[in-house]
Amino acid sequence: MISPHFFVNSLLEAGIDFFAGVPDSLLKNICAYLKDNVPEERNIIAANEGAAVGLAAGYHLATGQIPVVYMQNSGLGNTVNPLLSLTDEEVYNIPVLLLIGWRGEPGKHDEPQHVKQGKVTIPLLNAMGIRNMVMAAEESALATQLDEAVTYMNATHRSFAFLIQKGTFSDYQLQSSSPSPFTMSREEAIQTVAGSISDEAVIVSTTGMISRELFEYRAHNGMGHDSDFLTVGSMGHASQIALGIALQQPQRPVYCFDGDGATIMHMGSLGIIGSMAPKNYTHVVFNNGAHDSVGGQPTVGFRINIPMVASACGYRSVTSVDNIDALRTALQEKTDGPRLIEVKVKRGARKDLGRPTTTPIQNKEALMEKLKMKD
C-alpha cells in the first residue's frame, strides 16, 4: 500500500500543489490527508467533477502549474465536456492530473450502479485521448509512474489519468473534523418523514446512505418498496426524476429525499423545479454538511442557506428544522408545492446498515406498477 503522506509529498516535490474534486470512497484516505494538511484554498471540494476541472484550468492559467482533479469514476461523465472542450490539446491544451477511483473494476464485485462505469472507464479515457494507467500499490513503483506522468504533462500539456484500485492507499483518519452541532440522526429523520406520508405518495431518494436507510426502514416494518425509487447512482439528479413523476401525476404527492452534497452538485435543478411549480412536490434535503457515503469530507451545506436559495428559485414554501418536533410540525403544514424542508442532521450512519436486496430493475418495475394506479 501507499501512504497518503508519501503520495501527497511526492506530488508537492514535483511542484503539484493544487487539488480540486469530489471525494470518493477509494480515495477517502487521500482526501482526509489533504483536508488535514493542505490549505483550503489549495484543496477545494467542488460542487461537481466538471466544476473541479474548471477550477483546475483557472489555477493553471494563473500559475502555469499542473493541478490535480480527484473523483470517483461515476463522476467522469461530469468531466467529459470540460475535458474535451476546455483542457483538450485541440482547444486550450491545459494539463490536469486526474485521480480516478475505479469502482466496478472488471472482475471485482461491486454494487450494480458501478458495474457499467467500471467496464467503460478505460475505454472512455482512451476515446478522449487521455493517457492513463493503473496506479501501482508500491511506493517505489509509484515514484516511477509519477515521474513518467509529470514528464509527459510538462512536455505535451495534455492531461494524464491514474486509475485507483481498492486498497491502494493505507489508512488515514481525518483529524480536523469538528463535532456535529446536531443531535438528530439522518436515519431517524428519514423514518419520521417516510412514516408521515400517505399510501399513494411516492419517494425518490438520492444515492448513498439515504436510499439505504429508506430501504431498511421499509424492510424493518414489513412494508413493500413499490412506493420508492432508490436512485442508487446519478448523484444530484434525484430531484429531477421526482419532478418528472410529479408533473405527469399531479394528483399524487411526490417526495424527493435529497442530500446536501447531491443538491449542491446540480443546484440549477432547483430553478427548474421552482419554474415548473408542481403543487404536489416536496423536496426534503437531509443536510449533514458532509459527503457521508464516501468518507465524511465536508460540503458547503452549512455555509449556505439552502432554503433561501430554493425560495429565490420559486419554491412556494421553505423551512429549516433541526429536531424531530420541528420536523413533525413542518410535515403537518398544508401548503402547495413545490416546498422544501431542510433537515439538519448529524453525520454518520449505523455500521451495520445494509444495502437494498432488490435489483434496480426490480425497483423500477415495482414503482411503475404503482404509478399505473393513478388517483
PDB file of C-alpha atoms in Angstrom, residues 157-375:
ATOM      1  CA  HIS A 157       0.430  19.987 -21.758  1.00  0.00           C
ATOM      2  CA  ARG A 158      -2.015  17.091 -22.058  1.00  0.00           C
ATOM      3  CA  SER A 159      -3.935  15.536 -19.195  1.00  0.00           C
ATOM      4  CA  PHE A 160      -2.960  12.251 -17.578  1.00  0.00           C
ATOM      5  CA  ALA A 161      -5.136   9.904 -15.503  1.00  0.00           C
ATOM      6  CA  PHE A 162      -4.308   7.474 -12.717  1.00  0.00           C
ATOM      7  CA  LEU A 163      -6.894   4.772 -12.000  1.00  0.00           C
ATOM      8  CA  ILE A 164      -7.012   3.963  -8.292  1.00  0.00           C
ATOM      9  CA  GLN A 165      -7.949   0.440  -7.249  1.00  0.00           C
ATOM     10  CA  LYS A 166      -9.481  -0.520  -3.913  1.00  0.00           C
ATOM     11  CA  GLY A 167      -6.827  -0.866  -1.215  1.00  0.00           C
ATOM     12  CA  THR A 168      -4.177   1.215  -2.992  1.00  0.00           C
ATOM     13  CA  PHE A 169      -3.759   3.660  -0.102  1.00  0.00           C
ATOM     14  CA  SER A 170      -3.113   2.865   3.543  1.00  0.00           C
ATOM     15  CA  ASP A 171      -5.480   4.145   6.217  1.00  0.00           C
ATOM     16  CA  TYR A 172      -5.518   7.752   7.318  1.00  0.00           C
ATOM     17  CA  GLN A 173      -8.065   9.138   9.768  1.00  0.00           C
ATOM     18  CA  LEU A 174      -9.329  12.678   9.338  1.00  0.00           C
ATOM     19  CA  GLN A 175      -8.095  14.806  12.250  1.00  0.00           C
ATOM     20  CA  SER A 176      -9.688  18.168  11.517  1.00  0.00           C
ATOM     21  CA  SER A 177     -13.354  17.188  11.614  1.00  0.00           C
ATOM     22  CA  SER A 178     -15.335  19.269  14.089  1.00  0.00           C
ATOM     23  CA  PRO A 179     -18.129  17.776  16.237  1.00  0.00           C
ATOM     24  CA  SER A 180     -21.574  17.951  14.705  1.00  0.00           C
ATOM     25  CA  PRO A 181     -23.797  20.563  16.397  1.00  0.00           C
ATOM     26  CA  PHE A 182     -26.926  18.490  15.717  1.00  0.00           C
ATOM     27  CA  THR A 183     -28.310  15.524  17.629  1.00  0.00           C
ATOM     28  CA  MET A 184     -30.923  14.169  15.223  1.00  0.00           C
ATOM     29  CA  SER A 185     -29.690  11.301  13.060  1.00  0.00           C
ATOM     30  CA  ARG A 186     -30.472  11.195   9.363  1.00  0.00           C
ATOM     31  CA  GLU A 187     -31.995   7.727   9.741  1.00  0.00           C
ATOM     32  CA  GLU A 188     -34.333   8.975  12.480  1.00  0.00           C
ATOM     33  CA  ALA A 189     -35.363  11.902  10.279  1.00  0.00           C
ATOM     34  CA  ILE A 190     -35.951   9.643   7.256  1.00  0.00           C
ATOM     35  CA  GLN A 191     -38.158   7.347   9.326  1.00  0.00           C
ATOM     36  CA  THR A 192     -40.145  10.331  10.580  1.00  0.00           C
ATOM     37  CA  VAL A 193     -40.783  11.698   7.089  1.00  0.00           C
ATOM     38  CA  ALA A 194     -41.489   8.322   5.467  1.00  0.00           C
ATOM     39  CA  GLY A 195     -43.841   7.423   8.315  1.00  0.00           C
ATOM     40  CA  SER A 196     -45.872  10.601   7.872  1.00  0.00           C
ATOM     41  CA  ILE A 197     -46.817  10.412   4.218  1.00  0.00           C
ATOM     42  CA  SER A 198     -49.898   8.880   2.624  1.00  0.00           C
ATOM     43  CA  ASP A 199     -50.035   5.479   0.943  1.00  0.00           C
ATOM     44  CA  GLU A 200     -50.469   6.957  -2.522  1.00  0.00           C
ATOM     45  CA  ALA A 201     -47.331   9.106  -2.226  1.00  0.00           C
ATOM     46  CA  VAL A 202     -44.036   8.137  -3.842  1.00  0.00           C
ATOM     47  CA  ILE A 203     -40.491   8.890  -2.743  1.00  0.00           C
ATOM     48  CA  VAL A 204     -37.473   9.372  -4.986  1.00  0.00           C
ATOM     49  CA  SER A 205     -34.375   9.038  -2.824  1.00  0.00           C
ATOM     50  CA  THR A 206     -30.851  10.088  -3.728  1.00  0.00           C
ATOM     51  CA  THR A 207     -27.772   7.891  -3.955  1.00  0.00           C
ATOM     52  CA  GLY A 208     -25.831   6.690  -0.922  1.00  0.00           C
ATOM     53  CA  MET A 209     -26.929   6.349   2.674  1.00  0.00           C
ATOM     54  CA  ILE A 210     -30.324   7.974   2.206  1.00  0.00           C
ATOM     55  CA  SER A 211     -31.619   5.269  -0.141  1.00  0.00           C
ATOM     56  CA  ARG A 212     -30.099   2.554   2.038  1.00  0.00           C
ATOM     57  CA  GLU A 213     -31.727   3.926   5.184  1.00  0.00           C
ATOM     58  CA  LEU A 214     -35.104   4.291   3.453  1.00  0.00           C
ATOM     59  CA  PHE A 215     -34.924   0.700   2.191  1.00  0.00           C
ATOM     60  CA  GLU A 216     -34.084  -0.607   5.670  1.00  0.00           C
ATOM     61  CA  TYR A 217     -36.960   1.358   7.213  1.00  0.00           C
ATOM     62  CA  ARG A 218     -39.417  -0.313   4.844  1.00  0.00           C
ATOM     63  CA  ALA A 219     -37.900  -3.766   5.377  1.00  0.00           C
ATOM     64  CA  HIS A 220     -37.826  -3.439   9.169  1.00  0.00           C
ATOM     65  CA  ASN A 221     -41.516  -2.583   9.219  1.00  0.00           C
ATOM     66  CA  GLY A 222     -42.532  -5.358   6.826  1.00  0.00           C
ATOM     67  CA  MET A 223     -43.504  -2.863   4.140  1.00  0.00           C
ATOM     68  CA  GLY A 224     -43.095  -3.150   0.399  1.00  0.00           C
ATOM     69  CA  HIS A 225     -40.763  -0.977  -1.646  1.00  0.00           C
ATOM     70  CA  ASP A 226     -43.100  -0.125  -4.519  1.00  0.00           C
ATOM     71  CA  SER A 227     -43.563   3.465  -3.315  1.00  0.00           C
ATOM     72  CA  ASP A 228     -39.849   4.270  -3.553  1.00  0.00           C
ATOM     73  CA  PHE A 229     -37.419   4.893  -6.391  1.00  0.00           C
ATOM     74  CA  LEU A 230     -33.951   4.302  -4.958  1.00  0.00           C
ATOM     75  CA  THR A 231     -31.588   6.345  -7.125  1.00  0.00           C
ATOM     76  CA  VAL A 232     -28.510   4.238  -6.446  1.00  0.00           C
ATOM     77  CA  GLY A 233     -26.393   6.227  -8.941  1.00  0.00           C
ATOM     78  CA  SER A 234     -26.837   9.508 -10.851  1.00  0.00           C
ATOM     79  CA  MET A 235     -25.845  11.702  -7.913  1.00  0.00           C
ATOM     80  CA  GLY A 236     -27.592  15.050  -7.969  1.00  0.00           C
ATOM     81  CA  HIS A 237     -30.399  14.016 -10.323  1.00  0.00           C
ATOM     82  CA  ALA A 238     -32.989  12.568  -7.923  1.00  0.00           C
ATOM     83  CA  SER A 239     -34.803  15.898  -7.726  1.00  0.00           C
ATOM     84  CA  GLN A 240     -35.387  15.918 -11.493  1.00  0.00           C
ATOM     85  CA  ILE A 241     -36.553  12.291 -11.526  1.00  0.00           C
ATOM     86  CA  ALA A 242     -39.069  13.269  -8.854  1.00  0.00           C
ATOM     87  CA  LEU A 243     -40.090  16.332 -10.874  1.00  0.00           C
ATOM     88  CA  GLY A 244     -40.701  14.190 -13.952  1.00  0.00           C
ATOM     89  CA  ILE A 245     -43.056  11.980 -11.958  1.00  0.00           C
ATOM     90  CA  ALA A 246     -44.799  14.884 -10.219  1.00  0.00           C
ATOM     91  CA  LEU A 247     -45.598  16.685 -13.466  1.00  0.00           C
ATOM     92  CA  GLN A 248     -47.154  13.595 -15.042  1.00  0.00           C
ATOM     93  CA  GLN A 249     -49.213  12.651 -11.976  1.00  0.00           C
ATOM     94  CA  PRO A 250     -50.205  15.992 -10.414  1.00  0.00           C
ATOM     95  CA  GLN A 251     -52.727  14.428  -8.008  1.00  0.00           C
ATOM     96  CA  ARG A 252     -50.118  12.164  -6.391  1.00  0.00           C
ATOM     97  CA  PRO A 253     -47.855  13.502  -3.617  1.00  0.00           C
ATOM     98  CA  VAL A 254     -44.225  13.181  -4.694  1.00  0.00           C
ATOM     99  CA  TYR A 255     -41.291  13.491  -2.317  1.00  0.00           C
ATOM    100  CA  CYS A 256     -37.621  13.827  -3.135  1.00  0.00           C
ATOM    101  CA  PHE A 257     -35.276  12.659  -0.365  1.00  0.00           C
ATOM    102  CA  ASP A 258     -32.068  14.522  -1.146  1.00  0.00           C
ATOM    103  CA  GLY A 259     -28.691  15.151   0.466  1.00  0.00           C
ATOM    104  CA  ASP A 260     -26.785  18.398   0.775  1.00  0.00           C
ATOM    105  CA  GLY A 261     -23.942  17.166  -1.444  1.00  0.00           C
ATOM    106  CA  ALA A 262     -26.340  15.927  -4.102  1.00  0.00           C
ATOM    107  CA  THR A 263     -28.392  19.141  -4.016  1.00  0.00           C
ATOM    108  CA  ILE A 264     -25.299  21.304  -4.374  1.00  0.00           C
ATOM    109  CA  MET A 265     -23.895  19.128  -7.168  1.00  0.00           C
ATOM    110  CA  HIS A 266     -26.615  20.221  -9.609  1.00  0.00           C
ATOM    111  CA  MET A 267     -28.163  23.186  -7.840  1.00  0.00           C
ATOM    112  CA  GLY A 268     -29.553  24.614 -11.082  1.00  0.00           C
ATOM    113  CA  SER A 269     -32.242  21.953 -10.830  1.00  0.00           C
ATOM    114  CA  LEU A 270     -33.863  23.990  -8.057  1.00  0.00           C
ATOM    115  CA  GLY A 271     -34.626  26.692 -10.596  1.00  0.00           C
ATOM    116  CA  ILE A 272     -36.370  24.216 -12.901  1.00  0.00           C
ATOM    117  CA  ILE A 273     -38.465  22.830 -10.041  1.00  0.00           C
ATOM    118  CA  GLY A 274     -39.450  26.343  -8.977  1.00  0.00           C
ATOM    119  CA  SER A 275     -40.316  27.429 -12.520  1.00  0.00           C
ATOM    120  CA  MET A 276     -42.482  24.352 -13.194  1.00  0.00           C
ATOM    121  CA  ALA A 277     -44.213  24.865  -9.825  1.00  0.00           C
ATOM    122  CA  PRO A 278     -45.660  21.404  -9.174  1.00  0.00           C
ATOM    123  CA  LYS A 279     -48.105  21.717  -6.269  1.00  0.00           C
ATOM    124  CA  ASN A 280     -47.604  18.067  -5.305  1.00  0.00           C
ATOM    125  CA  TYR A 281     -43.821  18.251  -4.886  1.00  0.00           C
ATOM    126  CA  THR A 282     -41.983  18.152  -1.539  1.00  0.00           C
ATOM    127  CA  HIS A 283     -38.185  18.374  -1.550  1.00  0.00           C
ATOM    128  CA  VAL A 284     -36.625  17.118   1.689  1.00  0.00           C
ATOM    129  CA  VAL A 285     -32.906  17.881   1.954  1.00  0.00           C
ATOM    130  CA  PHE A 286     -31.142  15.962   4.732  1.00  0.00           C
ATOM    131  CA  ASN A 287     -28.187  18.243   5.409  1.00  0.00           C
ATOM    132  CA  ASN A 288     -25.271  16.941   7.463  1.00  0.00           C
ATOM    133  CA  GLY A 289     -22.636  19.142   5.832  1.00  0.00           C
ATOM    134  CA  ALA A 290     -20.712  16.132   4.554  1.00  0.00           C
ATOM    135  CA  HIS A 291     -20.242  13.610   1.763  1.00  0.00           C
ATOM    136  CA  ASP A 292     -21.185  10.909   4.247  1.00  0.00           C
ATOM    137  CA  SER A 293     -21.097   7.885   1.944  1.00  0.00           C
ATOM    138  CA  VAL A 294     -17.502   8.367   0.807  1.00  0.00           C
ATOM    139  CA  GLY A 295     -15.587   9.292   3.940  1.00  0.00           C
ATOM    140  CA  GLY A 296     -17.330  12.263   5.539  1.00  0.00           C
ATOM    141  CA  GLN A 297     -15.475  15.017   3.669  1.00  0.00           C
ATOM    142  CA  PRO A 298     -17.215  18.380   4.154  1.00  0.00           C
ATOM    143  CA  THR A 299     -19.634  20.065   1.786  1.00  0.00           C
ATOM    144  CA  VAL A 300     -20.604  23.735   1.937  1.00  0.00           C
ATOM    145  CA  GLY A 301     -24.058  22.646   3.125  1.00  0.00           C
ATOM    146  CA  PHE A 302     -23.810  24.561   6.396  1.00  0.00           C
ATOM    147  CA  ARG A 303     -22.136  27.605   4.809  1.00  0.00           C
ATOM    148  CA  ILE A 304     -25.020  28.390   2.506  1.00  0.00           C
ATOM    149  CA  ASN A 305     -28.729  28.924   3.081  1.00  0.00           C
ATOM    150  CA  ILE A 306     -30.375  26.158   1.056  1.00  0.00           C
ATOM    151  CA  PRO A 307     -33.970  27.208   1.890  1.00  0.00           C
ATOM    152  CA  MET A 308     -33.243  30.780   0.803  1.00  0.00           C
ATOM    153  CA  VAL A 309     -31.793  29.513  -2.481  1.00  0.00           C
ATOM    154  CA  ALA A 310     -34.916  27.420  -3.040  1.00  0.00           C
ATOM    155  CA  SER A 311     -37.136  30.406  -2.243  1.00  0.00           C
ATOM    156  CA  ALA A 312     -35.249  32.543  -4.750  1.00  0.00           C
ATOM    157  CA  CYS A 313     -35.765  29.762  -7.311  1.00  0.00           C
ATOM    158  CA  GLY A 314     -39.546  29.900  -6.900  1.00  0.00           C
ATOM    159  CA  TYR A 315     -40.373  27.297  -4.244  1.00  0.00           C
ATOM    160  CA  ARG A 316     -43.625  28.350  -2.606  1.00  0.00           C
ATOM    161  CA  SER A 317     -42.722  27.172   0.887  1.00  0.00           C
ATOM    162  CA  VAL A 318     -39.335  26.660   2.543  1.00  0.00           C
ATOM    163  CA  THR A 319     -38.290  25.846   6.091  1.00  0.00           C
ATOM    164  CA  SER A 320     -35.321  24.522   8.033  1.00  0.00           C
ATOM    165  CA  VAL A 321     -35.534  22.238  11.071  1.00  0.00           C
ATOM    166  CA  ASP A 322     -33.012  20.541  13.340  1.00  0.00           C
ATOM    167  CA  ASN A 323     -35.117  18.442  15.717  1.00  0.00           C
ATOM    168  CA  ILE A 324     -37.891  15.868  15.491  1.00  0.00           C
ATOM    169  CA  ASP A 325     -40.640  18.054  16.917  1.00  0.00           C
ATOM    170  CA  ALA A 326     -39.940  20.840  14.427  1.00  0.00           C
ATOM    171  CA  LEU A 327     -39.776  18.294  11.601  1.00  0.00           C
ATOM    172  CA  ARG A 328     -43.158  16.850  12.539  1.00  0.00           C
ATOM    173  CA  THR A 329     -44.645  20.348  12.644  1.00  0.00           C
ATOM    174  CA  ALA A 330     -43.248  21.150   9.207  1.00  0.00           C
ATOM    175  CA  LEU A 331     -44.653  17.931   7.752  1.00  0.00           C
ATOM    176  CA  GLN A 332     -48.139  18.710   9.101  1.00  0.00           C
ATOM    177  CA  GLU A 333     -48.324  22.077   7.334  1.00  0.00           C
ATOM    178  CA  LYS A 334     -50.753  22.033   4.425  1.00  0.00           C
ATOM    179  CA  THR A 335     -49.188  24.181   1.727  1.00  0.00           C
ATOM    180  CA  ASP A 336     -48.961  23.895  -2.030  1.00  0.00           C
ATOM    181  CA  GLY A 337     -45.634  22.908  -3.501  1.00  0.00           C
ATOM    182  CA  PRO A 338     -43.063  22.993  -4.531  1.00  0.00           C
ATOM    183  CA  ARG A 339     -41.934  23.123  -0.933  1.00  0.00           C
ATOM    184  CA  LEU A 340     -38.519  22.465   0.569  1.00  0.00           C
ATOM    185  CA  ILE A 341     -37.778  21.181   4.046  1.00  0.00           C
ATOM    186  CA  GLU A 342     -34.136  21.321   5.057  1.00  0.00           C
ATOM    187  CA  VAL A 343     -33.461  18.815   7.844  1.00  0.00           C
ATOM    188  CA  LYS A 344     -30.171  19.453   9.635  1.00  0.00           C
ATOM    189  CA  VAL A 345     -28.784  16.186  10.980  1.00  0.00           C
ATOM    190  CA  LYS A 346     -25.594  14.829  12.470  1.00  0.00           C
ATOM    191  CA  ARG A 347     -23.000  12.990  10.399  1.00  0.00           C
ATOM    192  CA  GLY A 348     -22.587   9.229  10.321  1.00  0.00           C
ATOM    193  CA  ALA A 349     -24.612   6.065   9.882  1.00  0.00           C
ATOM    194  CA  ARG A 350     -25.009   2.700  11.564  1.00  0.00           C
ATOM    195  CA  LYS A 351     -22.060   0.385  10.944  1.00  0.00           C
ATOM    196  CA  ASP A 352     -24.463  -2.469  10.240  1.00  0.00           C
ATOM    197  CA  LEU A 353     -26.538  -0.528   7.703  1.00  0.00           C
ATOM    198  CA  GLY A 354     -27.453  -2.875   4.886  1.00  0.00           C
ATOM    199  CA  ARG A 355     -27.973  -2.343   1.169  1.00  0.00           C
ATOM    200  CA  PRO A 356     -31.085  -2.852  -0.964  1.00  0.00           C
ATOM    201  CA  THR A 357     -31.751  -6.520  -1.627  1.00  0.00           C
ATOM    202  CA  THR A 358     -33.753  -5.810  -4.774  1.00  0.00           C
ATOM    203  CA  THR A 359     -32.124  -5.036  -8.102  1.00  0.00           C
ATOM    204  CA  PRO A 360     -32.525  -1.621  -9.734  1.00  0.00           C
ATOM    205  CA  ILE A 361     -34.736  -3.152 -12.427  1.00  0.00           C
ATOM    206  CA  GLN A 362     -36.977  -4.808  -9.817  1.00  0.00           C
ATOM    207  CA  ASN A 363     -37.221  -1.459  -8.035  1.00  0.00           C
ATOM    208  CA  LYS A 364     -38.170   0.310 -11.268  1.00  0.00           C
ATOM    209  CA  GLU A 365     -40.803  -2.237 -12.258  1.00  0.00           C
ATOM    210  CA  ALA A 366     -42.470  -2.244  -8.818  1.00  0.00           C
ATOM    211  CA  LEU A 367     -42.720   1.545  -8.799  1.00  0.00           C
ATOM    212  CA  MET A 368     -44.085   1.669 -12.341  1.00  0.00           C
ATOM    213  CA  GLU A 369     -46.823  -0.793 -11.380  1.00  0.00           C
ATOM    214  CA  LYS A 370     -47.818   1.520  -8.544  1.00  0.00           C
ATOM    215  CA  LEU A 371     -47.728   4.556 -10.819  1.00  0.00           C
ATOM    216  CA  LYS A 372     -50.143   2.859 -13.233  1.00  0.00           C
ATOM    217  CA  MET A 373     -52.749   3.192 -10.490  1.00  0.00           C
ATOM    218  CA  LYS A 374     -53.436   6.888 -10.938  1.00  0.00           C
ATOM    219  CA  ASP A 375     -55.654   8.566  -8.396  1.00  0.00           C
TER     220      ASP A 375
END
